[in-house]
Short mmCIF file of C-alpha atoms in Angstrom, two decimals:
data_model
loop_
_atom_site.label_atom_id
_atom_site.label_comp_id
_atom_site.label_asym_id
_atom_site.label_seq_id
_atom_site.Cartn_x
_atom_site.Cartn_y
_atom_site.Cartn_z
CA MET A 345 -77.54 -125.93 -41.59
CA SER A 346 -80.55 -126.86 -43.69
CA SER A 347 -81.91 -130.31 -43.51
CA LEU A 348 -83.69 -130.09 -46.78
CA ALA A 349 -83.44 -133.17 -49.06
CA LEU A 350 -81.07 -132.39 -52.04
CA THR A 351 -81.72 -132.84 -55.39
CA PRO A 352 -80.39 -135.16 -57.89
CA ARG A 353 -77.86 -132.47 -59.30
CA GLU A 354 -77.19 -131.05 -55.74
CA THR A 355 -76.41 -134.51 -54.94
CA ALA A 356 -73.86 -135.11 -57.52
CA ARG A 357 -72.12 -131.43 -56.45
CA ARG A 358 -72.06 -132.97 -52.97
CA ARG A 359 -70.34 -136.31 -54.18
CA LEU A 360 -67.86 -133.94 -56.01
CA LEU A 361 -66.98 -131.66 -53.12
CA ASP A 362 -67.14 -134.53 -50.52
CA CYS A 363 -64.41 -136.25 -52.95
CA LEU A 364 -62.32 -133.34 -52.98
CA ARG A 365 -62.56 -133.14 -49.21
CA ARG A 366 -60.83 -136.26 -48.75
CA GLU A 367 -58.35 -136.61 -51.41
CA GLY A 368 -57.35 -132.77 -52.14
CA PRO A 369 -56.86 -131.38 -55.26
CA LEU A 370 -57.89 -132.99 -58.19
CA ALA A 371 -57.92 -133.10 -61.97
CA ARG A 372 -61.24 -133.64 -63.62
CA VAL A 373 -60.27 -136.77 -65.20
CA GLU A 374 -58.84 -137.96 -61.53
CA ILE A 375 -62.56 -136.89 -60.21
CA GLY A 376 -64.37 -138.76 -62.99
CA GLN A 377 -62.31 -141.98 -61.87
CA HIS A 378 -63.01 -141.64 -58.30
CA LEU A 379 -66.79 -141.47 -58.85
CA GLY A 380 -67.54 -143.22 -61.85
CA MET A 381 -68.74 -140.27 -63.55
CA SER A 382 -68.52 -139.35 -67.38
CA PRO A 383 -66.29 -136.16 -68.27
CA ALA A 384 -69.04 -134.74 -69.61
CA SER A 385 -70.80 -134.75 -66.27
CA VAL A 386 -67.55 -133.41 -63.99
CA SER A 387 -66.86 -130.59 -66.52
CA ASP A 388 -70.80 -129.50 -66.25
CA LEU A 389 -70.57 -129.45 -62.42
CA THR A 390 -66.95 -128.07 -61.94
CA ALA A 391 -67.92 -125.60 -63.79
CA SER A 392 -70.98 -124.35 -62.02
CA LEU A 393 -68.81 -124.50 -59.16
CA LEU A 394 -65.72 -122.74 -60.54
CA ASP A 395 -68.55 -120.01 -61.46
CA GLU A 396 -69.70 -119.72 -58.02
CA GLY A 397 -66.26 -119.21 -56.52
CA ILE A 398 -66.63 -122.92 -54.64
CA LEU A 399 -63.70 -124.00 -56.56
CA VAL A 400 -60.68 -122.82 -58.08
CA SER A 401 -57.97 -123.89 -60.53
CA ASP A 402 -54.54 -124.61 -60.03
CA GLU A 403 -52.38 -124.48 -63.55
CA THR A 404 -49.05 -124.21 -61.48
CA GLY A 405 -48.47 -127.33 -60.81
CA ASP A 406 -45.80 -129.80 -62.56
CA ALA A 407 -45.96 -129.78 -65.84
CA THR A 408 -44.07 -132.72 -66.28
CA GLN A 409 -47.04 -134.77 -64.03
CA GLY A 410 -49.71 -136.23 -66.35
CA LEU A 411 -49.65 -134.58 -69.78
CA ILE A 412 -52.64 -134.83 -71.38
CA ARG A 413 -51.93 -133.86 -75.29
CA GLY A 414 -49.00 -131.80 -74.33
CA ARG A 415 -50.94 -130.17 -71.59
CA PRO A 416 -50.39 -130.03 -67.76
CA LYS A 417 -53.19 -131.29 -65.64
CA VAL A 418 -55.40 -128.61 -64.03
CA ARG A 419 -56.57 -129.65 -60.49
CA LEU A 420 -58.95 -128.33 -58.92
CA SER A 421 -59.58 -127.65 -55.21
CA PHE A 422 -61.57 -125.65 -52.59
CA ALA A 423 -61.71 -121.56 -52.65
CA ALA A 424 -59.70 -120.37 -49.20
CA THR A 425 -62.54 -117.35 -48.93
CA LEU A 426 -65.66 -118.99 -48.14
CA GLY A 427 -65.43 -119.02 -44.53
CA SER A 428 -63.33 -121.02 -41.69
CA VAL A 429 -64.19 -123.30 -39.35
CA VAL A 430 -63.16 -124.01 -35.61
CA GLY A 431 -62.20 -127.40 -34.37
CA VAL A 432 -62.54 -127.74 -30.43
CA TRP A 433 -61.40 -130.64 -28.23
CA THR A 434 -61.95 -130.56 -24.45
CA GLY A 435 -60.05 -132.58 -21.94
CA PHE A 436 -59.46 -132.89 -18.36
CA ASN A 437 -59.26 -129.02 -17.61
CA ARG A 438 -57.59 -128.41 -20.90
CA ILE A 439 -58.85 -127.03 -24.13
CA GLU A 440 -57.14 -127.36 -27.73
CA LEU A 441 -58.51 -125.08 -30.60
CA ARG A 442 -57.63 -125.05 -34.34
CA LEU A 443 -58.65 -122.65 -37.23
CA VAL A 444 -58.87 -123.82 -40.75
CA ASP A 445 -59.83 -122.20 -43.63
CA SER A 446 -62.45 -123.57 -46.08
CA ALA A 447 -59.77 -125.31 -48.39
CA GLY A 448 -58.52 -127.19 -44.93
CA ARG A 449 -55.45 -125.36 -44.35
CA ASN A 450 -54.44 -124.53 -40.91
CA ARG A 451 -54.66 -121.05 -39.82
CA ALA A 452 -53.95 -121.20 -35.99
CA SER A 453 -53.95 -123.30 -33.19
CA ARG A 454 -54.28 -122.44 -29.33
CA HIS A 455 -53.86 -124.80 -26.09
CA VAL A 456 -55.83 -123.40 -22.87
CA GLU A 457 -55.24 -124.60 -19.41
CA ARG A 458 -58.95 -123.99 -18.24
CA PRO A 459 -60.63 -125.67 -14.91
CA LEU A 460 -63.26 -127.30 -16.42
CA ARG A 461 -64.57 -130.67 -14.37
CA ASN A 462 -66.43 -128.49 -11.63
CA LEU A 463 -68.31 -126.16 -13.79
CA GLU A 464 -72.32 -126.59 -14.02
CA ALA A 465 -73.76 -126.71 -17.36
CA ASP A 466 -74.31 -122.98 -18.31
CA GLU A 467 -71.01 -122.09 -17.03
CA LEU A 468 -69.37 -124.51 -19.06
CA MET A 469 -71.11 -123.56 -22.02
CA ASP A 470 -70.31 -119.84 -21.22
CA VAL A 471 -66.51 -120.43 -20.74
CA LEU A 472 -66.20 -122.73 -24.12
CA ALA A 473 -68.09 -120.00 -25.88
CA ASP A 474 -66.03 -117.14 -24.81
CA THR A 475 -62.83 -119.29 -25.44
CA ILE A 476 -63.72 -120.03 -29.13
CA THR A 477 -64.79 -116.35 -29.56
CA ALA A 478 -61.63 -114.95 -28.06
CA PHE A 479 -59.71 -117.21 -30.32
CA ALA A 480 -61.55 -116.40 -33.68
CA ARG A 481 -61.40 -112.87 -32.99
CA ASP A 482 -57.36 -112.87 -32.27
CA ASN A 483 -56.66 -114.70 -35.34
CA ASP A 484 -59.14 -112.24 -37.41
CA ALA A 485 -61.48 -115.06 -38.31
CA ASN A 486 -64.81 -113.02 -38.83
CA SER A 487 -66.31 -115.34 -41.31
CA VAL A 488 -66.30 -118.58 -39.17
CA LYS A 489 -69.14 -121.00 -40.47
CA ALA A 490 -69.24 -123.84 -38.10
CA VAL A 491 -67.62 -125.23 -35.00
CA GLY A 492 -66.68 -129.05 -34.35
CA LEU A 493 -66.04 -130.09 -30.84
CA ALA A 494 -64.69 -133.20 -29.82
CA CYS A 495 -65.39 -134.67 -26.10
CA GLN A 496 -64.46 -137.59 -24.21
CA GLY A 497 -67.35 -139.74 -23.17
CA TYR A 498 -70.49 -140.87 -24.47
CA VAL A 499 -71.88 -138.10 -27.05
CA ASP A 500 -75.12 -138.27 -28.45
CA THR A 501 -74.27 -136.62 -32.00
CA ARG A 502 -77.99 -136.97 -33.39
CA ASP A 503 -79.21 -134.79 -30.42
CA GLY A 504 -75.75 -132.84 -29.70
CA VAL A 505 -75.86 -134.00 -26.33
CA VAL A 506 -72.80 -135.06 -24.33
CA ALA A 507 -74.70 -137.91 -22.00
CA TRP A 508 -71.69 -138.64 -19.72
CA SER A 509 -68.18 -137.34 -19.78
CA PRO A 510 -65.50 -138.32 -17.44
CA VAL A 511 -63.88 -134.88 -17.82
CA LEU A 512 -66.81 -132.77 -17.54
CA GLY A 513 -69.08 -132.88 -14.27
CA THR A 514 -72.31 -132.48 -15.71
CA ARG A 515 -74.44 -134.99 -17.49
CA ASP A 516 -76.99 -134.94 -20.37
CA LEU A 517 -75.37 -131.74 -21.25
CA PRO A 518 -77.12 -130.26 -24.43
CA LEU A 519 -73.72 -128.82 -25.83
CA ALA A 520 -74.06 -128.46 -29.49
CA SER A 521 -77.53 -126.10 -28.97
CA GLY A 522 -76.02 -124.41 -26.01
CA LEU A 523 -73.02 -123.56 -27.68
CA SER A 524 -74.70 -122.61 -30.93
CA GLN A 525 -76.97 -120.19 -29.35
CA ARG A 526 -74.34 -118.57 -27.79
CA LEU A 527 -71.94 -118.45 -30.94
CA GLY A 528 -74.71 -117.80 -33.43
CA LYS A 529 -73.17 -120.71 -35.51
CA PRO A 530 -73.76 -124.62 -36.16
CA VAL A 531 -72.16 -126.51 -33.80
CA LEU A 532 -71.71 -130.30 -34.33
CA ILE A 533 -70.03 -132.64 -31.37
CA GLU A 534 -68.39 -135.76 -31.67
CA ASN A 535 -66.58 -138.29 -29.19
CA ASP A 536 -62.96 -138.00 -29.50
CA ALA A 537 -62.21 -141.38 -30.46
CA SER A 538 -64.49 -141.05 -33.28
CA ALA A 539 -62.94 -137.99 -34.15
CA MET A 540 -59.48 -139.35 -34.43
CA ALA A 541 -60.81 -142.54 -36.19
CA PHE A 542 -62.40 -140.37 -39.03
CA ALA A 543 -59.04 -138.08 -38.99
CA ILE A 544 -56.82 -141.14 -39.54
CA THR A 545 -59.10 -142.95 -42.04
CA GLN A 546 -59.22 -139.45 -44.07
CA ARG A 547 -55.48 -139.21 -44.43
CA ASP A 548 -55.05 -143.23 -45.49
CA PRO A 549 -57.44 -144.20 -48.68
CA ALA A 550 -56.39 -147.72 -47.61
CA LEU A 551 -58.42 -147.59 -44.32
CA ARG A 552 -61.41 -146.13 -45.86
CA SER A 553 -61.99 -149.78 -47.41
CA GLY A 554 -63.92 -152.13 -45.47
CA ARG A 555 -64.62 -151.71 -41.65
CA THR A 556 -61.83 -150.35 -39.65
CA ALA A 557 -61.39 -150.25 -35.80
CA CYS A 558 -59.68 -147.54 -34.17
CA LEU A 559 -58.29 -147.90 -30.60
CA MET A 560 -57.35 -144.82 -29.00
CA ILE A 561 -55.05 -144.96 -26.29
CA GLY A 562 -53.87 -142.07 -24.21
CA ASP A 563 -55.98 -139.97 -21.84
CA GLY A 564 -58.25 -143.01 -21.81
CA VAL A 565 -59.65 -145.74 -23.98
CA GLY A 566 -61.79 -145.05 -26.70
CA LEU A 567 -62.71 -146.73 -29.97
CA GLY A 568 -64.06 -145.18 -33.31
CA PHE A 569 -65.69 -147.70 -35.89
CA LEU A 570 -65.86 -146.78 -39.75
CA VAL A 571 -67.43 -148.85 -42.48
CA GLN A 572 -66.26 -147.75 -45.74
CA GLY A 573 -64.86 -144.66 -44.31
CA GLU A 574 -68.05 -143.57 -42.62
CA LEU A 575 -68.61 -143.47 -38.91
CA TYR A 576 -70.59 -146.21 -37.45
CA ARG A 577 -73.48 -145.26 -35.09
CA GLY A 578 -75.54 -146.56 -32.14
CA ALA A 579 -78.93 -146.26 -31.43
CA ARG A 580 -78.51 -142.79 -30.45
CA SER A 581 -76.11 -141.93 -33.03
CA GLY A 582 -73.40 -142.00 -30.52
CA GLY A 583 -70.04 -143.98 -30.51
CA SER A 584 -68.26 -146.90 -28.46
CA GLU A 585 -67.36 -146.80 -24.72
CA PHE A 586 -65.16 -149.66 -25.65
CA GLY A 587 -62.75 -148.28 -22.80
CA HIS A 588 -65.08 -149.26 -20.33
CA VAL A 589 -65.94 -152.91 -20.99
CA ARG A 590 -65.04 -154.87 -18.09
CA LEU A 591 -61.90 -157.20 -18.65
CA ARG A 592 -61.69 -158.30 -14.50
CA ARG A 593 -64.32 -157.86 -12.15
CA SER A 594 -62.01 -157.23 -9.57
CA GLY A 595 -59.62 -155.05 -11.18
CA PRO A 596 -58.36 -151.16 -10.61
CA GLN A 597 -60.70 -148.51 -10.41
CA CYS A 598 -61.96 -146.75 -13.45
CA ARG A 599 -63.17 -143.11 -13.63
CA CYS A 600 -66.74 -144.35 -15.06
CA GLY A 601 -67.22 -145.73 -11.35
CA GLY A 602 -66.67 -149.47 -12.07
CA ARG A 603 -63.83 -151.67 -11.69
CA GLY A 604 -61.45 -153.38 -13.91
CA CYS A 605 -62.39 -151.70 -17.32
CA ILE A 606 -59.92 -152.20 -20.02
CA GLU A 607 -59.23 -148.07 -19.20
CA ALA A 608 -58.19 -148.90 -15.92
CA PHE A 609 -55.21 -151.10 -16.75
CA LEU A 610 -54.39 -149.21 -20.24
CA ALA A 611 -54.95 -144.99 -20.05
CA ASP A 612 -52.62 -142.60 -18.98
CA TYR A 613 -53.69 -142.13 -15.55
CA ALA A 614 -53.96 -145.48 -14.67
CA LEU A 615 -50.31 -146.26 -15.93
CA HIS A 616 -49.29 -143.20 -13.87
CA ARG A 617 -51.07 -144.19 -10.73
CA ASP A 618 -49.22 -147.76 -10.94
CA ALA A 619 -45.90 -146.47 -11.49
CA GLN A 620 -46.55 -143.92 -8.52
CA LEU A 621 -47.04 -147.06 -6.16
CA ILE A 622 -44.04 -148.58 -7.52
CA ASP A 623 -41.54 -146.24 -6.95
CA HIS A 624 -43.17 -143.46 -4.99
CA ARG A 625 -42.63 -140.51 -7.84
CA PRO A 626 -44.80 -137.34 -7.50
CA ALA A 627 -48.36 -137.49 -7.69
CA PRO A 628 -49.41 -135.28 -10.91
CA THR A 629 -51.43 -132.06 -10.00
CA LEU A 630 -54.24 -133.22 -11.78
CA LEU A 631 -55.77 -136.75 -12.23
CA ILE A 632 -54.75 -137.00 -15.63
CA PRO A 633 -50.83 -136.75 -15.83
CA SER A 634 -48.93 -134.53 -18.35
CA GLU A 635 -47.34 -135.76 -21.37
CA ASP A 636 -43.99 -134.90 -19.41
CA ALA A 637 -44.61 -137.44 -16.78
CA MET A 638 -45.50 -140.21 -19.03
CA ASN A 639 -42.55 -139.53 -21.02
CA ALA A 640 -40.43 -139.78 -17.68
CA VAL A 641 -42.47 -143.18 -16.88
CA VAL A 642 -41.58 -144.73 -20.17
CA ALA A 643 -37.89 -143.50 -20.26
CA GLN A 644 -37.51 -145.19 -16.75
CA ALA A 645 -38.97 -148.40 -17.99
CA ARG A 646 -36.81 -148.37 -21.48
CA SER A 647 -33.98 -147.89 -19.20
CA GLY A 648 -34.47 -151.19 -17.95
CA ASP A 649 -36.54 -150.78 -14.71
CA PRO A 650 -37.78 -154.40 -14.14
CA ALA A 651 -41.17 -152.89 -12.28
CA LEU A 652 -42.22 -150.73 -14.65
CA LEU A 653 -41.44 -152.98 -17.66
CA ASN A 654 -43.51 -155.30 -16.01
CA LEU A 655 -46.21 -152.75 -15.54
CA PHE A 656 -46.23 -152.11 -19.61
CA ARG A 657 -45.96 -155.60 -20.04
CA GLU A 658 -49.56 -156.39 -18.54
CA ALA A 659 -50.81 -153.17 -20.02
CA GLY A 660 -49.56 -154.42 -23.26
CA GLU A 661 -51.70 -157.89 -22.71
CA VAL A 662 -54.66 -155.71 -21.83
CA LEU A 663 -54.57 -153.91 -25.16
CA GLY A 664 -53.90 -157.41 -26.91
CA ASP A 665 -56.78 -158.83 -25.24
CA ALA A 666 -59.00 -155.86 -26.33
CA ALA A 667 -57.86 -156.12 -30.05
CA GLY A 668 -58.73 -159.86 -29.57
CA ILE A 669 -62.34 -158.83 -28.40
CA LEU A 670 -62.85 -156.47 -31.62
CA ILE A 671 -61.66 -159.17 -34.10
CA GLN A 672 -64.35 -161.70 -32.57
CA THR A 673 -66.71 -159.28 -32.05
CA LEU A 674 -66.90 -156.96 -35.30
CA GLU A 675 -64.48 -158.85 -37.59
CA PRO A 676 -62.72 -155.58 -38.76
CA ASP A 677 -60.55 -155.59 -41.76
CA HIS A 678 -58.36 -152.83 -40.07
CA ILE A 679 -57.27 -152.17 -36.39
CA VAL A 680 -55.37 -149.18 -35.88
CA ILE A 681 -53.84 -148.54 -32.61
CA CYS A 682 -53.63 -144.65 -32.18
CA GLY A 683 -53.35 -142.00 -29.73
CA PRO A 684 -50.69 -140.27 -27.34
CA GLY A 685 -50.48 -143.87 -25.31
CA THR A 686 -48.43 -145.13 -28.57
CA ARG A 687 -45.59 -143.34 -27.24
CA ALA A 688 -44.72 -146.51 -25.17
CA MET A 689 -45.75 -148.87 -28.28
CA ASP A 690 -42.31 -150.71 -28.12
CA LEU A 691 -42.81 -151.52 -24.65
CA LEU A 692 -46.75 -152.73 -25.27
CA ARG A 693 -45.72 -154.77 -28.37
CA PRO A 694 -44.39 -158.17 -27.27
CA SER A 695 -46.90 -158.79 -25.07
CA PHE A 696 -49.42 -157.16 -27.27
CA ASP A 697 -48.62 -159.59 -30.08
CA ALA A 698 -48.43 -162.91 -27.42
CA ALA A 699 -51.78 -162.00 -26.03
CA LEU A 700 -53.59 -161.91 -29.35
CA GLU A 701 -52.20 -164.26 -30.95
CA SER A 702 -52.91 -167.02 -27.90
CA GLN A 703 -56.57 -165.30 -27.32
CA THR A 704 -57.76 -165.11 -30.70
CA ILE A 705 -59.05 -167.70 -33.14
CA PRO A 706 -56.48 -167.67 -35.51
CA GLU A 707 -58.90 -167.64 -38.61
CA LEU A 708 -60.23 -164.63 -37.56
CA ARG A 709 -57.04 -163.16 -36.56
CA SER A 710 -55.79 -163.60 -39.98
CA LEU A 711 -58.36 -161.28 -41.21
CA ALA A 712 -57.40 -158.18 -39.41
CA THR A 713 -54.43 -156.02 -40.21
CA ILE A 714 -52.76 -154.49 -37.51
CA HIS A 715 -51.70 -150.80 -37.99
CA VAL A 716 -49.91 -148.19 -35.27
CA VAL A 717 -50.36 -144.96 -35.98
CA GLU A 718 -48.30 -142.36 -33.62
CA SER A 719 -50.55 -139.38 -33.00
CA SER A 720 -50.96 -136.57 -30.88
CA MET A 721 -54.05 -134.99 -29.36
CA ASP A 722 -53.66 -132.50 -32.32
CA ILE A 723 -55.49 -135.18 -34.37
CA LEU A 724 -58.72 -134.64 -32.71
CA THR A 725 -59.35 -131.17 -33.37
CA GLU A 726 -58.55 -132.12 -37.07
CA GLY A 727 -61.12 -134.60 -37.07
CA VAL A 728 -64.12 -132.37 -36.07
CA VAL A 729 -62.64 -129.81 -38.63
CA MET A 730 -62.96 -131.95 -41.47
CA GLN A 731 -66.72 -133.10 -40.40
CA ALA A 732 -67.89 -129.17 -40.02
CA LEU A 733 -66.08 -128.84 -43.34
CA ARG A 734 -67.84 -131.75 -44.71
CA GLU A 735 -71.38 -130.12 -43.36
CA MET A 736 -70.31 -126.66 -44.95
CA ASP A 737 -69.84 -128.85 -48.15
CA LEU A 738 -73.54 -129.61 -47.92
CA ASP A 739 -74.65 -126.17 -48.16
CA LEU A 740 -72.22 -125.28 -50.70
CA ALA A 741 -74.01 -128.10 -52.71
CA ARG A 742 -77.14 -126.51 -52.80
CA LEU A 743 -77.96 -124.45 -56.11
CA LYS A 744 -78.63 -121.00 -55.13
CA ALA A 745 -81.89 -119.48 -56.57
CA ALA A 746 -81.36 -117.35 -59.53
#
């Protein structure tokens, strides 16, 4: 996609498209309120976008809502015929795919079990490209414009490189350029926790105000940090590896090679590993336990098993310590706890609250609102799909030569 700077008119078009992408279908007056634009400016911009087929008008809405001079609001939205994007998430030997049209509507999804951990770089990219191509072909998606891919680990979004990932066997993987060459499409990559954070904040306007820290628990522990709804980047345009902050030097083994990381106490693999030691339950066939295996551990704890209840109590304390670190280092307005690990939030919550209150300066603790968002891994593909759509919108915002 072009990196040329936008003209002032193109910038205004981009702002308008971004508003519709975030908020969904809006009437012209609502667009003006969101963007602080005059009615004349909104009408001028939307007229050209409608003429170009980028936007479509919906006059079939509820005529009892928002009457203006006896006429119902006409809402504008993206046309569904501008092409599609594919969102991909790579986990431990598994791939999740989602196909979305240009209006943001889900068209198809697929789950693929595929060994990835031991593949060399070229073979890994071949497998991913073939999987994406087959998925698009099987769903008659001949107009895929872009691909977004979420991956665990340290992801350099600027250069499109996965510097390190616990689920891939190669370092400094030029994933974006390698996939783009194979697919003939633009490819953007993102850390999976940042992708989930982006999707969650797009769903809730309140979380797009101020500073929002999304702490994802599940296969691992990750952090997505947003300022005014936009992801905060580090020096290499990557996200945070907050799950690998060390809490205790002599703590349990972590996948990163260290000991005592936040993740080593709290991730699914850590909880299942400790549950195995407690009651000799069967080991998972893969390093990462299945959702069924984790649900079985949670159910047994809820039934009153004292050892497993203590396991979740200690995990809740670690989660509280982690939230306290965020509060006292970043001063977020919102902390969102999300991810598949929220399946056990009722077991984690009492010790989480106690640890947060006892280990956090009260004046700082009062500044942050805690939210729990139950979420599956599906939302990871939603996050990169939304980012890919926004990149597509950048090209749509450009004025075409006469």
